Amino acid sequence: MSFKEKDANAQILRNYVDFSTKSNQYFTTHLSSTILEIFDSAECSGDALNKIEVSKGVQLLRRRFKALSNLDIAYVLILATRGFKFRLVTERIFLCEERAIFPNFERFPPLKPKLSDDYEIKSAILNSIIEGLDKDDEELMQEIIRSIPELLERASGVRYTGKFLSINEWLNQKEQEGSWISEEIFRFGNSNMTPWIMGNILILQARGWYLQEIPEKFKGSDFVFIKK
């Protein structure tokens, strides 16, 4: 679904990352003031045979609402990440709360970590988010494990008693450590963080996943990715 304008992809991704720990109500309140028509409890309560995929839904929104901003699109994508679905009813587009996830986030510092210097990579991350929206947490986790197993490994007897970090805080820490690679994202251990895996991790953050500190530094990793 990425747009031809690479700077638009970068802005949408930036907003998705920066706002992904906000509540669903935060997004629905904002969108109700800009594109109120997309929320309709009557149209959403009927048969769901008229559901359409996220990429088509966003395209139709852009066509119908000319003033739709990159911030609006990011908010829509976060709601879609959490289980909201698009429906098309007689040429009208609606965003419906179907099996929605309502994560309970703690207050995190408003950090804005670097994602990449390259606009192509930013577009690739945004695409990976859109392609992963319909995957459940377990499927996303398995893809992450295949790439970076130490991020999700468990061990009996290990105490997960440390502080919690948002992905934003963790990425900011990686940046401060100088783990960035030119024109890529960053290196985790001996592995490069690919746009595909980064997209999966950002989806899980939007659904309420955190990184928790492991004081024992199990297998060389300081944090483990879990759902609180």
PDB file of N, CA and C in Angstrom, residues 23-41 44 61 65 68-69 71-73 75-76 79 84 93-97:
ATOM      1  N   SER A  23      -4.085   5.079  23.311  1.00  0.00           N
ATOM      2  CA  SER A  23      -5.292   4.245  23.421  1.00  0.00           C
ATOM      3  C   SER A  23      -6.128   4.311  22.154  1.00  0.00           C
ATOM      4  N   ASN A  24      -6.987   3.316  21.967  1.00  0.00           N
ATOM      5  CA  ASN A  24      -7.903   3.329  20.822  1.00  0.00           C
ATOM      6  C   ASN A  24      -8.792   4.567  20.842  1.00  0.00           C
ATOM      7  N   GLN A  25      -9.217   4.970  22.032  1.00  0.00           N
ATOM      8  CA  GLN A  25     -10.091   6.134  22.136  1.00  0.00           C
ATOM      9  C   GLN A  25      -9.397   7.396  21.627  1.00  0.00           C
ATOM     10  N   TYR A  26      -8.111   7.490  21.850  1.00  0.00           N
ATOM     11  CA  TYR A  26      -7.343   8.645  21.359  1.00  0.00           C
ATOM     12  C   TYR A  26      -7.496   8.760  19.846  1.00  0.00           C
ATOM     13  N   PHE A  27      -7.402   7.620  19.137  1.00  0.00           N
ATOM     14  CA  PHE A  27      -7.469   7.640  17.677  1.00  0.00           C
ATOM     15  C   PHE A  27      -8.895   7.849  17.178  1.00  0.00           C
ATOM     16  N   THR A  28      -9.847   7.160  17.788  1.00  0.00           N
ATOM     17  CA  THR A  28     -11.234   7.307  17.323  1.00  0.00           C
ATOM     18  C   THR A  28     -11.746   8.723  17.572  1.00  0.00           C
ATOM     19  N   THR A  29     -11.319   9.336  18.677  1.00  0.00           N
ATOM     20  CA  THR A  29     -11.728  10.716  18.957  1.00  0.00           C
ATOM     21  C   THR A  29     -11.175  11.664  17.905  1.00  0.00           C
ATOM     22  N   HIS A  30      -9.904  11.494  17.561  1.00  0.00           N
ATOM     23  CA  HIS A  30      -9.299  12.356  16.540  1.00  0.00           C
ATOM     24  C   HIS A  30      -9.965  12.140  15.184  1.00  0.00           C
ATOM     25  N   LEU A  31     -10.098  10.878  14.789  1.00  0.00           N
ATOM     26  CA  LEU A  31     -10.662  10.590  13.471  1.00  0.00           C
ATOM     27  C   LEU A  31     -12.127  10.993  13.380  1.00  0.00           C
ATOM     28  N   SER A  32     -12.845  10.947  14.495  1.00  0.00           N
ATOM     29  CA  SER A  32     -14.256  11.364  14.489  1.00  0.00           C
ATOM     30  C   SER A  32     -14.390  12.845  14.181  1.00  0.00           C
ATOM     31  N   SER A  33     -13.356  13.599  14.486  1.00  0.00           N
ATOM     32  CA  SER A  33     -13.406  15.043  14.220  1.00  0.00           C
ATOM     33  C   SER A  33     -12.954  15.379  12.800  1.00  0.00           C
ATOM     34  N   THR A  34     -12.305  14.429  12.126  1.00  0.00           N
ATOM     35  CA  THR A  34     -11.805  14.711  10.776  1.00  0.00           C
ATOM     36  C   THR A  34     -12.539  13.936   9.695  1.00  0.00           C
ATOM     37  N   ILE A  35     -12.848  12.666   9.966  1.00  0.00           N
ATOM     38  CA  ILE A  35     -13.578  11.836   8.988  1.00  0.00           C
ATOM     39  C   ILE A  35     -14.642  11.022   9.732  1.00  0.00           C
ATOM     40  N   LEU A  36     -15.566  11.745  10.365  1.00  0.00           N
ATOM     41  CA  LEU A  36     -16.592  11.143  11.219  1.00  0.00           C
ATOM     42  C   LEU A  36     -17.349  10.014  10.539  1.00  0.00           C
ATOM     43  N   GLU A  37     -17.561  10.129   9.236  1.00  0.00           N
ATOM     44  CA  GLU A  37     -18.400   9.169   8.509  1.00  0.00           C
ATOM     45  C   GLU A  37     -17.890   7.733   8.579  1.00  0.00           C
ATOM     46  N   ILE A  38     -16.619   7.529   8.911  1.00  0.00           N
ATOM     47  CA  ILE A  38     -16.109   6.155   8.864  1.00  0.00           C
ATOM     48  C   ILE A  38     -16.544   5.325  10.068  1.00  0.00           C
ATOM     49  N   PHE A  39     -17.102   5.963  11.106  1.00  0.00           N
ATOM     50  CA  PHE A  39     -17.588   5.221  12.265  1.00  0.00           C
ATOM     51  C   PHE A  39     -19.113   5.235  12.254  1.00  0.00           C
ATOM     52  N   ASP A  40     -19.716   4.053  12.170  1.00  0.00           N
ATOM     53  CA  ASP A  40     -21.175   3.940  12.132  1.00  0.00           C
ATOM     54  C   ASP A  40     -21.560   2.601  12.748  1.00  0.00           C
ATOM     55  N   SER A  41     -22.092   2.646  13.952  1.00  0.00           N
ATOM     56  CA  SER A  41     -22.398   1.406  14.674  1.00  0.00           C
ATOM     57  C   SER A  41     -23.455   0.569  13.968  1.00  0.00           C
ATOM     58  N   CYS A  44     -21.869  -1.219  11.055  1.00  0.00           N
ATOM     59  CA  CYS A  44     -20.866  -2.171  11.527  1.00  0.00           C
ATOM     60  C   CYS A  44     -21.484  -3.369  12.240  1.00  0.00           C
ATOM     61  N   LEU A  61     -10.359   5.689   1.294  1.00  0.00           N
ATOM     62  CA  LEU A  61     -10.423   6.846   2.188  1.00  0.00           C
ATOM     63  C   LEU A  61      -9.715   8.046   1.564  1.00  0.00           C
ATOM     64  N   PHE A  65     -11.849  11.321   0.978  1.00  0.00           N
ATOM     65  CA  PHE A  65     -11.545  12.460   1.851  1.00  0.00           C
ATOM     66  C   PHE A  65     -10.232  13.084   1.398  1.00  0.00           C
ATOM     67  N   LEU A  68      -7.498  14.048   3.932  1.00  0.00           N
ATOM     68  CA  LEU A  68      -6.935  13.000   4.785  1.00  0.00           C
ATOM     69  C   LEU A  68      -5.417  13.181   4.875  1.00  0.00           C
ATOM     70  N   SER A  69      -4.920  13.306   6.089  1.00  0.00           N
ATOM     71  CA  SER A  69      -3.493  13.578   6.283  1.00  0.00           C
ATOM     72  C   SER A  69      -2.710  12.291   6.534  1.00  0.00           C
ATOM     73  N   LEU A  71      -1.028  11.790   9.126  1.00  0.00           N
ATOM     74  CA  LEU A  71      -1.311  11.466  10.527  1.00  0.00           C
ATOM     75  C   LEU A  71      -2.599  10.652  10.636  1.00  0.00           C
ATOM     76  N   ASP A  72      -3.645  11.061   9.895  1.00  0.00           N
ATOM     77  CA  ASP A  72      -4.904  10.301   9.885  1.00  0.00           C
ATOM     78  C   ASP A  72      -4.662   8.866   9.426  1.00  0.00           C
ATOM     79  N   ILE A  73      -3.878   8.703   8.374  1.00  0.00           N
ATOM     80  CA  ILE A  73      -3.613   7.364   7.841  1.00  0.00           C
ATOM     81  C   ILE A  73      -2.892   6.515   8.881  1.00  0.00           C
ATOM     82  N   TYR A  75      -3.078   6.798  12.107  1.00  0.00           N
ATOM     83  CA  TYR A  75      -4.049   6.443  13.152  1.00  0.00           C
ATOM     84  C   TYR A  75      -4.948   5.290  12.686  1.00  0.00           C
ATOM     85  N   VAL A  76      -5.379   5.360  11.430  1.00  0.00           N
ATOM     86  CA  VAL A  76      -6.210   4.285  10.873  1.00  0.00           C
ATOM     87  C   VAL A  76      -5.435   2.968  10.891  1.00  0.00           C
ATOM     88  N   LEU A  79      -5.325   1.465  14.370  1.00  0.00           N
ATOM     89  CA  LEU A  79      -6.599   0.823  14.694  1.00  0.00           C
ATOM     90  C   LEU A  79      -6.746  -0.497  13.941  1.00  0.00           C
ATOM     91  N   PHE A  84      -9.518  -3.449  14.126  1.00  0.00           N
ATOM     92  CA  PHE A  84     -10.588  -2.741  13.422  1.00  0.00           C
ATOM     93  C   PHE A  84     -10.554  -3.161  11.949  1.00  0.00           C
ATOM     94  N   ILE A  93     -17.379   3.911   2.950  1.00  0.00           N
ATOM     95  CA  ILE A  93     -16.344   3.152   3.641  1.00  0.00           C
ATOM     96  C   ILE A  93     -16.472   3.362   5.158  1.00  0.00           C
ATOM     97  N   PHE A  94     -16.410   2.269   5.907  1.00  0.00           N
ATOM     98  CA  PHE A  94     -16.526   2.329   7.356  1.00  0.00           C
ATOM     99  C   PHE A  94     -15.386   1.556   8.007  1.00  0.00           C
ATOM    100  N   LEU A  95     -15.023   1.991   9.213  1.00  0.00           N
ATOM    101  CA  LEU A  95     -14.010   1.303  10.008  1.00  0.00           C
ATOM    102  C   LEU A  95     -14.705   0.769  11.249  1.00  0.00           C
ATOM    103  N   CYS A  96     -14.734  -0.557  11.367  1.00  0.00           N
ATOM    104  CA  CYS A  96     -15.553  -1.205  12.391  1.00  0.00           C
ATOM    105  C   CYS A  96     -14.707  -1.900  13.452  1.00  0.00           C
ATOM    106  N   GLU A  97     -15.169  -1.834  14.660  1.00  0.00           N
ATOM    107  CA  GLU A  97     -14.473  -2.405  15.811  1.00  0.00           C
ATOM    108  C   GLU A  97     -14.813  -3.893  15.923  1.00  0.00           C
TER     109      GLU A  97
END
